Short mmCIF file of C-alpha atoms and ligand atoms in Angstrom, two decimals:
data_model
loop_
_atom_site.label_atom_id
_atom_site.label_comp_id
_atom_site.label_asym_id
_atom_site.label_seq_id
_atom_site.Cartn_x
_atom_site.Cartn_y
_atom_site.Cartn_z
CA UNK X 219 139.16 -90.86 -15.38
CA UNK X 220 139.92 -94.59 -15.26
CA UNK X 221 136.16 -95.47 -15.21
CA UNK X 222 135.52 -93.12 -18.11
CA UNK X 223 138.19 -94.83 -20.17
CA UNK X 224 136.77 -98.32 -19.44
CA UNK X 225 133.26 -97.10 -20.31
CA UNK X 226 134.52 -95.76 -23.62
CA UNK X 227 136.20 -99.06 -24.45
CA UNK X 228 133.10 -101.08 -23.47
CA UNK X 229 130.88 -98.81 -25.54
CA UNK X 230 133.15 -99.26 -28.51
CA UNK X 231 132.80 -102.99 -28.03
CA UNK X 232 129.00 -102.38 -27.81
CA UNK X 233 128.99 -104.20 -24.46
CA UNK X 234 127.11 -101.39 -22.72
CA UNK X 235 124.70 -99.00 -24.34
CA UNK X 236 124.53 -95.27 -23.88
CA UNK X 237 121.18 -95.66 -22.11
CA UNK X 238 122.51 -98.07 -19.51
CA UNK X 239 125.42 -95.75 -18.68
CA UNK X 240 122.96 -92.91 -18.10
CA UNK X 241 120.53 -95.03 -15.98
CA UNK X 242 120.70 -92.40 -13.22
CA UNK X 243 118.84 -89.92 -15.41
CA UNK X 244 115.77 -91.90 -16.51
CA UNK X 245 113.51 -88.90 -16.17
CA UNK X 246 111.05 -89.83 -18.87
CA UNK X 247 110.49 -93.43 -17.80
CA UNK X 248 106.91 -92.71 -16.74
CA UNK X 249 105.90 -90.76 -19.83
CA UNK X 250 103.11 -92.80 -21.37
CA UNK X 251 102.64 -93.12 -25.11
CA UNK X 252 100.10 -90.52 -26.25
CA UNK X 253 97.42 -91.32 -28.83
CA UNK X 254 97.92 -90.02 -32.39
CA UNK X 255 96.14 -86.76 -33.21
CA UNK X 256 92.55 -87.67 -34.17
CA UNK X 257 92.77 -85.70 -37.42
CA UNK X 258 96.43 -85.48 -38.41
CA UNK X 259 97.01 -89.11 -37.33
CA UNK X 260 94.77 -90.11 -40.28
CA UNK X 261 97.31 -88.70 -42.72
CA UNK X 262 100.03 -90.86 -41.22
CA UNK X 263 97.88 -93.98 -41.71
CA UNK X 264 96.86 -92.85 -45.22
CA UNK X 265 100.50 -92.35 -46.26
CA UNK X 266 101.30 -95.94 -45.32
CA UNK X 267 98.45 -97.32 -47.45
CA UNK X 268 99.46 -98.21 -51.02
CA UNK X 269 95.98 -98.86 -52.49
CA UNK X 270 95.47 -96.91 -55.78
CA UNK X 271 91.98 -95.71 -54.80
CA UNK X 272 92.86 -94.56 -51.28
CA UNK X 273 91.33 -91.26 -50.18
CA UNK X 274 92.21 -88.93 -47.30
CA UNK X 275 89.07 -86.93 -46.55
CA UNK X 276 89.72 -86.39 -42.86
CA UNK X 277 91.92 -83.31 -42.87
CA UNK X 278 90.31 -79.96 -43.69
CA UNK X 279 92.52 -78.83 -46.54
CA UNK X 280 91.32 -77.65 -49.95
CA UNK X 281 92.55 -79.67 -52.92
CA UNK X 282 92.02 -79.06 -56.63
CA UNK X 283 89.74 -81.30 -58.66
CA UNK X 284 92.61 -83.76 -59.18
CA UNK X 285 93.19 -83.98 -55.45
CA UNK X 286 96.40 -81.91 -55.48
CA UNK X 287 97.20 -79.18 -52.93
CA UNK X 288 96.13 -75.82 -54.36
CA UNK X 289 98.14 -72.63 -54.06
CA UNK X 290 95.92 -69.68 -54.96
CA UNK X 291 97.27 -67.72 -57.97
CA UNK X 292 96.73 -64.46 -56.00
CA UNK X 293 99.12 -65.85 -53.36
CA UNK X 294 101.73 -66.57 -56.04
CA UNK X 295 101.35 -62.99 -57.31
CA UNK X 296 101.68 -61.53 -53.83
CA UNK X 297 104.81 -63.61 -53.26
CA UNK X 298 106.34 -62.30 -56.49
CA UNK X 299 105.68 -58.72 -55.34
CA UNK X 300 107.25 -59.44 -51.95
CA UNK X 301 110.30 -61.10 -53.54
CA UNK X 302 110.75 -58.00 -55.72
CA UNK X 303 110.81 -55.74 -52.67
CA UNK X 304 113.85 -57.49 -51.17
CA UNK X 305 112.50 -56.96 -47.67
CA UNK X 306 114.54 -57.49 -44.52
CA UNK X 307 114.17 -60.35 -42.08
CA UNK X 308 114.12 -58.28 -38.89
CA UNK X 309 111.83 -59.24 -36.03
CA UNK X 310 108.22 -58.21 -36.54
CA UNK X 311 106.80 -56.09 -33.71
CA UNK X 312 105.41 -58.21 -30.86
CA UNK X 313 101.83 -57.51 -31.96
CA UNK X 314 102.71 -58.22 -35.61
CA UNK X 315 102.80 -56.13 -38.77
CA UNK X 316 100.61 -53.05 -38.26
CA UNK X 317 99.24 -53.01 -41.82
CA UNK X 318 98.33 -56.69 -41.58
CA UNK X 319 96.42 -56.09 -38.35
CA UNK X 320 94.55 -53.13 -39.85
CA UNK X 321 93.61 -55.09 -42.97
CA UNK X 322 92.49 -58.10 -40.94
CA UNK X 323 90.19 -55.96 -38.81
CA UNK X 324 88.73 -54.33 -41.92
CA UNK X 325 88.15 -57.73 -43.46
CA UNK X 326 86.21 -58.93 -40.44
CA UNK X 327 84.26 -55.81 -39.46
CA UNK X 328 84.11 -53.85 -42.73
CA UNK X 329 86.19 -50.73 -43.38
CA UNK X 330 83.44 -48.40 -42.21
CA UNK X 331 82.74 -50.15 -38.93
CA UNK X 332 82.41 -47.86 -35.91
CA UNK X 333 84.83 -50.02 -33.93
CA UNK X 334 87.57 -49.28 -36.45
CA UNK X 335 86.67 -45.59 -36.84
CA UNK X 336 86.84 -45.19 -33.05
CA UNK X 337 89.91 -47.40 -32.50
CA UNK X 338 87.95 -49.76 -30.24
CA UNK X 339 89.47 -52.92 -31.69
CA UNK X 340 92.77 -54.32 -30.54
CA UNK X 341 93.90 -56.58 -33.37
CA UNK X 342 97.16 -58.47 -33.16
CA UNK X 343 98.82 -60.92 -35.51
CA UNK X 344 98.51 -64.52 -34.33
CA UNK X 345 100.06 -67.87 -35.16
CA UNK X 346 97.13 -68.84 -37.34
CA UNK X 347 93.65 -69.64 -36.03
CA UNK X 348 94.90 -72.06 -33.40
CA UNK X 349 97.36 -69.48 -32.08
CA UNK X 350 94.65 -66.81 -32.02
CA UNK X 351 92.41 -69.09 -29.95
CA UNK X 352 95.27 -69.99 -27.64
CA UNK X 353 96.19 -66.33 -27.14
CA UNK X 354 92.54 -65.57 -26.51
CA UNK X 355 92.45 -68.40 -23.96
CA UNK X 356 95.49 -66.95 -22.17
CA UNK X 357 93.94 -63.48 -22.18
CA UNK X 358 90.69 -64.82 -20.70
CA UNK X 359 92.49 -66.86 -18.08
CA UNK X 360 94.52 -63.84 -16.97
CA UNK X 361 92.10 -60.95 -17.33
CA UNK X 362 88.46 -61.94 -17.74
CA UNK X 363 86.76 -60.97 -14.48
CA UNK X 364 83.87 -63.40 -14.99
CA UNK X 365 83.94 -67.19 -14.78
CA UNK X 366 86.80 -69.20 -16.25
CA UNK X 367 84.33 -71.47 -18.03
CA UNK X 368 84.10 -71.38 -21.80
CA UNK X 369 80.98 -72.86 -23.37
CA UNK X 370 81.63 -74.67 -26.66
CA UNK X 371 78.98 -75.92 -29.07
CA UNK X 372 78.26 -79.60 -28.95
CA UNK X 373 79.80 -80.55 -31.46
CA UNK X 374 82.81 -78.42 -32.31
CA UNK X 375 86.24 -78.44 -33.96
CA UNK X 376 88.13 -81.17 -32.11
CA UNK X 377 91.07 -78.95 -31.20
CA UNK X 378 88.95 -76.37 -29.34
CA UNK X 379 88.91 -78.54 -26.24
CA UNK X 380 92.67 -79.06 -25.82
CA UNK X 381 93.45 -75.47 -26.80
CA UNK X 382 91.22 -73.99 -24.11
CA UNK X 383 92.12 -76.63 -21.53
CA UNK X 384 95.77 -75.85 -22.15
CA UNK X 385 94.93 -72.18 -21.57
CA UNK X 386 93.65 -73.12 -18.12
CA UNK X 387 89.94 -72.65 -18.82
CA UNK X 388 87.15 -75.05 -17.87
CA UNK X 389 85.12 -76.43 -20.75
CA UNK X 390 81.38 -76.86 -20.85
CA UNK X 391 79.17 -77.42 -23.85
CA UNK X 392 75.85 -76.07 -25.07
CA UNK X 393 73.38 -77.86 -27.34
CA UNK X 394 73.98 -77.10 -30.98
CA UNK X 395 73.51 -79.99 -33.39
CA UNK X 396 70.54 -82.33 -33.48
CA UNK X 397 71.70 -85.68 -34.93
CA UNK X 398 68.09 -86.78 -35.49
CA UNK X 399 67.13 -83.93 -37.79
CA UNK X 400 70.72 -83.13 -38.81
CA UNK X 401 69.91 -79.47 -38.25
CA UNK X 402 70.54 -76.82 -35.61
CA UNK X 403 68.97 -77.57 -32.23
CA UNK X 404 67.91 -73.95 -31.87
CA UNK X 405 65.54 -74.54 -28.94
CA UNK X 406 68.21 -76.48 -27.07
CA UNK X 407 70.78 -73.78 -27.78
CA UNK X 408 68.51 -70.99 -26.49
CA UNK X 409 67.58 -73.03 -23.44
CA UNK X 410 71.24 -73.66 -22.61
CA UNK X 411 72.13 -69.99 -23.00
CA UNK X 412 69.28 -69.19 -20.63
CA UNK X 413 70.82 -71.53 -18.04
CA UNK X 414 74.38 -70.21 -18.28
CA UNK X 415 75.73 -68.22 -15.34
CA UNK X 416 76.11 -64.51 -16.11
CA UNK X 417 79.56 -63.32 -17.20
CA UNK X 418 80.57 -66.59 -18.82
CA UNK X 419 82.30 -66.98 -22.17
CA UNK X 420 80.55 -68.60 -25.14
CA UNK X 421 82.23 -69.61 -28.38
CA UNK X 422 80.47 -69.47 -31.74
CA UNK X 423 81.50 -70.46 -35.25
CA UNK X 424 80.20 -67.45 -37.22
CA UNK X 425 80.07 -69.29 -40.55
CA UNK X 426 80.52 -72.87 -41.87
CA UNK X 427 80.35 -74.59 -38.49
CA UNK X 428 83.02 -77.26 -38.18
CA UNK X 429 82.27 -80.19 -38.20
CA UNK X 430 78.53 -80.05 -38.91
CA UNK X 431 78.25 -77.39 -41.65
CA UNK X 432 75.07 -76.23 -39.89
CA UNK X 433 74.76 -72.48 -39.17
CA UNK X 434 72.01 -70.39 -37.54
CA UNK X 435 69.92 -68.23 -39.88
CA UNK X 436 70.12 -64.44 -39.70
CA UNK X 437 66.92 -64.34 -37.61
CA UNK X 438 68.31 -66.96 -35.24
CA UNK X 439 71.56 -64.98 -34.84
CA UNK X 440 69.46 -61.95 -33.84
CA UNK X 441 67.71 -63.99 -31.15
CA UNK X 442 71.03 -65.46 -29.99
CA UNK X 443 72.50 -61.96 -29.74
CA UNK X 444 69.64 -60.81 -27.54
CA UNK X 445 69.80 -63.87 -25.29
CA UNK X 446 73.57 -63.47 -24.93
CA UNK X 447 73.10 -59.83 -23.98
CA UNK X 448 70.48 -60.66 -21.37
CA UNK X 449 72.99 -63.07 -19.77
CA UNK X 450 75.94 -60.65 -20.12
CA UNK X 451 77.98 -63.34 -21.87
CA UNK X 452 81.27 -62.61 -23.58
CA UNK X 453 81.22 -63.96 -27.13
CA UNK X 454 84.33 -65.48 -28.69
CA UNK X 455 83.90 -65.88 -32.45
CA UNK X 456 86.18 -68.34 -34.21
CA UNK X 457 86.04 -67.30 -37.87
CA UNK X 458 88.00 -69.77 -39.97
CA UNK X 459 85.93 -69.72 -43.17
CA UNK X 460 85.03 -66.13 -44.11
CA UNK X 461 84.32 -66.17 -47.85
CA UNK X 462 84.51 -69.92 -48.14
CA UNK X 463 80.76 -70.47 -48.13
CA UNK X 464 79.49 -67.92 -50.63
CA UNK X 465 82.69 -66.37 -51.95
CA UNK X 466 81.30 -63.08 -50.58
CA UNK X 467 83.48 -61.77 -47.74
CA UNK X 468 80.84 -59.41 -46.37
CA UNK X 469 77.99 -61.93 -46.47
CA UNK X 470 80.07 -64.55 -44.67
CA UNK X 471 80.99 -62.09 -41.89
CA UNK X 472 77.34 -61.09 -41.31
CA UNK X 473 76.98 -62.73 -37.87
CA UNK X 474 80.14 -61.09 -36.52
CA UNK X 475 79.04 -57.70 -37.86
CA UNK X 476 75.55 -58.15 -36.40
CA UNK X 477 77.06 -58.64 -32.93
CA UNK X 478 79.28 -55.59 -33.45
CA UNK X 479 76.25 -53.53 -34.51
CA UNK X 480 74.48 -54.71 -31.36
CA UNK X 481 77.43 -53.40 -29.30
CA UNK X 482 78.78 -56.72 -28.04
CA UNK X 483 82.38 -56.50 -26.97
CA UNK X 484 83.45 -59.68 -28.70
CA UNK X 485 86.70 -61.60 -29.05
CA UNK X 486 87.55 -62.79 -32.56
CA UNK X 487 89.97 -65.37 -33.94
CA UNK X 488 90.71 -65.22 -37.68
CA UNK X 489 92.83 -67.48 -39.85
CA UNK X 490 94.08 -67.29 -43.43
CA UNK X 491 94.75 -71.05 -43.53
CA UNK X 492 91.60 -72.00 -45.38
CA UNK X 493 90.51 -68.81 -47.08
CA UNK X 494 93.89 -67.99 -48.65
CA UNK X 495 95.20 -71.55 -48.53
CA UNK X 496 98.09 -70.40 -46.31
CA UNK X 497 97.90 -73.46 -44.04
CA UNK X 498 101.62 -73.91 -43.40
CA UNK X 499 102.38 -70.19 -43.12
CA UNK X 500 100.52 -70.09 -39.79
CA UNK X 501 98.92 -66.70 -40.22
CA UNK X 502 95.90 -65.36 -38.35
CA UNK X 503 94.72 -62.55 -36.11
CA UNK X 504 93.18 -62.09 -32.70
CA UNK X 505 90.92 -59.17 -31.81
CA UNK X 506 89.46 -57.83 -28.59
CA UNK X 507 86.69 -55.24 -28.91
CA UNK X 508 86.96 -52.73 -26.09
CA UNK X 509 84.85 -49.85 -24.76
CA UNK X 510 87.27 -46.99 -25.41
CA UNK X 511 90.56 -46.14 -27.08
CA UNK X 512 92.17 -45.86 -23.65
CA UNK X 513 90.94 -49.34 -22.67
CA UNK X 514 92.23 -50.65 -26.03
CA UNK X 515 95.69 -49.35 -25.15
CA UNK X 516 95.71 -51.21 -21.86
CA UNK X 517 94.45 -54.44 -23.45
CA UNK X 518 97.12 -54.22 -26.17
CA UNK X 519 99.85 -53.75 -23.57
CA UNK X 520 98.80 -56.98 -21.82
CA UNK X 521 98.44 -58.95 -25.05
CA UNK X 522 102.00 -57.96 -25.92
CA UNK X 523 103.21 -59.29 -22.57
CA UNK X 524 101.40 -62.60 -23.18
CA UNK X 525 102.75 -62.90 -26.74
CA UNK X 526 106.28 -62.13 -25.58
CA UNK X 527 106.09 -65.02 -23.14
CA UNK X 528 104.49 -67.44 -25.60
CA UNK X 529 106.51 -66.98 -28.81
CA UNK X 530 108.05 -63.48 -28.63
CA UNK X 531 107.28 -62.25 -32.17
CA UNK X 532 105.09 -63.63 -34.97
CA UNK X 533 106.48 -64.84 -38.33
CA UNK X 534 106.67 -62.45 -41.28
CA UNK X 535 106.01 -64.23 -44.55
CA UNK X 536 102.33 -65.17 -44.25
CA UNK X 537 101.46 -61.73 -42.89
CA UNK X 538 103.21 -60.10 -45.84
CA UNK X 539 101.30 -62.27 -48.33
CA UNK X 540 97.91 -61.56 -46.73
CA UNK X 541 98.70 -57.84 -46.51
CA UNK X 542 99.68 -57.59 -50.20
CA UNK X 543 96.40 -59.23 -51.19
CA UNK X 544 94.18 -57.26 -48.82
CA UNK X 545 95.63 -53.82 -49.54
CA UNK X 546 95.47 -54.15 -53.33
CA UNK X 547 92.06 -53.73 -54.92
CA UNK X 548 93.18 -55.80 -57.89
CA UNK X 549 94.52 -58.70 -55.82
CA UNK X 550 91.53 -58.63 -53.48
CA UNK X 551 89.23 -58.92 -56.48
CA UNK X 552 91.30 -61.80 -57.83
CA UNK X 553 91.26 -63.45 -54.39
CA UNK X 554 87.48 -63.26 -54.07
CA UNK X 555 87.08 -64.69 -57.58
CA UNK X 556 89.35 -67.57 -56.59
CA UNK X 557 87.42 -68.01 -53.34
CA UNK X 558 84.19 -68.20 -55.33
CA UNK X 559 85.81 -70.83 -57.56
CA UNK X 560 86.71 -72.93 -54.51
CA UNK X 561 83.24 -72.46 -52.99
CA UNK X 562 81.58 -73.50 -56.26
CA UNK X 563 83.75 -76.58 -56.68
CA UNK X 564 82.76 -77.69 -53.18
CA UNK X 565 79.06 -77.14 -53.93
CA UNK X 566 79.34 -79.12 -57.17
CA UNK X 567 81.05 -82.05 -55.38
CA UNK X 568 78.25 -82.01 -52.78
CA UNK X 569 75.70 -82.35 -55.59
CA UNK X 570 77.68 -85.11 -57.33
CA UNK X 571 78.01 -87.04 -54.07
CA UNK X 572 74.27 -86.90 -53.44
CA UNK X 573 73.48 -87.88 -57.03
CA UNK X 574 76.02 -90.71 -56.80
CA UNK X 575 74.40 -92.07 -53.64
CA UNK X 576 71.00 -92.00 -55.33
CA UNK X 577 72.41 -93.72 -58.43
CA UNK X 578 73.88 -96.43 -56.21
CA UNK X 579 70.32 -97.05 -55.00
CA UNK X 580 70.59 -95.59 -51.52
CA UNK X 581 67.14 -95.02 -50.04
CA UNK X 582 68.44 -92.88 -47.18
CA UNK X 583 67.85 -89.16 -47.03
CA UNK X 584 71.06 -87.39 -48.11
CA UNK X 585 69.64 -83.85 -48.30
CA UNK X 586 72.10 -82.73 -45.62
CA UNK X 587 75.01 -83.38 -47.99
CA UNK X 588 73.75 -80.39 -49.97
CA UNK X 589 72.26 -78.24 -47.24
CA UNK X 590 75.35 -78.18 -44.99
CA UNK X 591 77.79 -75.38 -45.73
CA UNK X 592 81.52 -74.94 -46.01
CA UNK X 593 84.33 -77.37 -46.39
CA UNK X 594 82.86 -80.27 -44.47
CA UNK X 595 79.97 -82.67 -44.67
CA UNK X 596 78.85 -84.24 -41.45
CA UNK X 597 77.63 -87.46 -43.02
CA UNK X 598 75.92 -89.08 -40.06
CA UNK X 599 78.05 -92.24 -40.52
CA UNK X 600 78.68 -94.01 -37.24
CA UNK X 601 82.14 -95.16 -36.06
CA UNK X 602 81.47 -98.72 -37.23
CA UNK X 603 80.60 -97.52 -40.74
CA UNK X 604 83.66 -95.25 -40.78
CA UNK X 605 85.83 -98.21 -39.81
CA UNK X 606 84.43 -100.23 -42.73
CA UNK X 607 85.06 -97.34 -45.12
CA UNK X 608 88.70 -97.36 -44.07
CA UNK X 609 89.21 -101.11 -43.92
CA UNK X 610 87.25 -102.12 -47.03
CA UNK X 611 87.60 -99.03 -49.23
CA UNK X 612 90.84 -97.34 -48.05
CA UNK X 613 88.99 -94.11 -47.28
CA UNK X 614 90.33 -92.22 -44.25
CA UNK X 615 88.09 -89.96 -42.19
CA UNK X 616 87.46 -89.10 -38.56
CA UNK X 617 85.31 -91.49 -36.54
CA UNK X 618 82.73 -88.74 -36.08
CA UNK X 619 81.78 -89.16 -39.76
CA UNK X 620 82.99 -85.74 -40.92
CA UNK X 621 84.34 -85.65 -44.44
CA UNK X 622 86.23 -82.83 -46.08
CA UNK X 623 84.29 -82.28 -49.30
CA UNK X 624 87.09 -79.94 -50.36
CA UNK X 625 89.41 -82.95 -50.65
CA UNK X 626 87.13 -84.91 -53.02
CA UNK X 627 87.50 -84.59 -56.81
CA UNK X 628 85.27 -85.34 -59.80
CA UNK X 629 87.41 -88.42 -60.46
CA UNK X 630 86.76 -90.11 -57.09
CA UNK X 631 83.39 -88.74 -55.93
CA UNK X 632 81.58 -91.74 -57.49
CA UNK X 633 83.93 -94.16 -55.71
CA UNK X 634 83.15 -92.35 -52.45
CA UNK X 635 79.38 -92.56 -53.12
CA UNK X 636 79.70 -96.28 -53.89
CA UNK X 637 81.69 -96.90 -50.70
CA UNK X 638 79.31 -94.90 -48.51
CA UNK X 639 76.34 -96.77 -49.94
CA UNK X 640 78.03 -100.13 -49.30
CA UNK X 641 78.60 -99.34 -45.62
CA UNK X 642 75.17 -97.78 -45.02
CA UNK X 643 72.76 -100.10 -46.91
C1 PLP D 45 86.77 -73.86 -36.63
C2 PLP D 45 88.25 -73.81 -36.77
N1 PLP D 45 88.93 -72.95 -36.01
C3 PLP D 45 90.25 -72.84 -36.11
C4 PLP D 45 90.98 -73.61 -36.96
C5 PLP D 45 92.47 -73.42 -36.93
O1 PLP D 45 93.12 -73.42 -38.09
P1 PLP D 45 94.63 -73.02 -38.26
O2 PLP D 45 95.30 -73.02 -36.94
O3 PLP D 45 95.17 -74.04 -39.18
O4 PLP D 45 94.59 -71.67 -38.86
C6 PLP D 45 90.31 -74.54 -37.78
C7 PLP D 45 91.03 -75.43 -38.67
O5 PLP D 45 90.55 -76.44 -39.13
C8 PLP D 45 88.91 -74.62 -37.68
O6 PLP D 45 88.20 -75.45 -38.44
#
């Protein structure tokens, strides 16, 4: 009592600090300072920069032509409908909103797919694409009877590695991108699949590969499907960009549907972050394709147990928005028109960037700026050139040279072309 009183007086006089009183509980003394996130850390640095021409083209978020965040008009309409319904705020079921899960499965596989007609898919709501991958990782770690290795393409989305490591899986890579030709290393990919142990897990980006923008052709997907089958590999598709490449939802899901038609029992992660611009709503889905309705029931029961332990129940708002859009023919049509608009703006910026580089007098081959697909361009810039872009031109991007074309506008594409030429000539 007496000591407590003295301590209080000393603290008032600022003679001893709170930390020194609590010296006995220095539990976090050995926690080292972690590095900033390789992608989101760029935004922090960008925000501190006051240069008028600064550009943040590291983060994969779609912006309008003036560089402002874009909320799709169909999303605004869906929100107005939801607001009018005065819905409750009760917990969602553990596996999420049933109608959302049904619509998400239809979006990926097509309404007439045999997996849906025969209830072979277990589709649950997930905390966006990242959450779907993490849930998938937990499911594999706990229930996949094969190896606990997941093969990722070399290169891949930077967060794949920590997400699957955190799930307790071992990571290996397979050849995917050839930096010399800036195209798919198809021979290397097929060779690596041939060398994988049977009953391993392999992850594919079904469309708009991040970060390279390089996808297999239809014929190559067919060959990949056959090789995967020969090796009895479990395929995990991470579909973050359905509709973003062509504006055609069916065309962009072709590789996933091919594997379904060829009777692969795949896993699938979906996200509405990019395709509906619902980044901060954290809305996605995770699917396991099973062999029978009875097996689907058992898988669902275990996914619910995993979800309960990870975050209990998913959030409501994003799922309600996506459901309103997907279940209404009118809103779906509007959404796909808006998707096409986004896809076309990206294609036009690609063309302007290439033309700008040529106008600047660059003699390098920039064909890949146009041939790569989706939100990103894998420029081929090396870390030294990236550093110069940031230091001399206030342009922020990841050291791997990936730029988000979707964050470039008509008003600054020429500045970007000029800067890239200056650091590459
Ligand atoms: C290939 C890929 N997968 C998954 C995600 C996860 O996105 P989110 O968690 O924001 O939905 C992204 C986001 O950039 C991505 O590019």
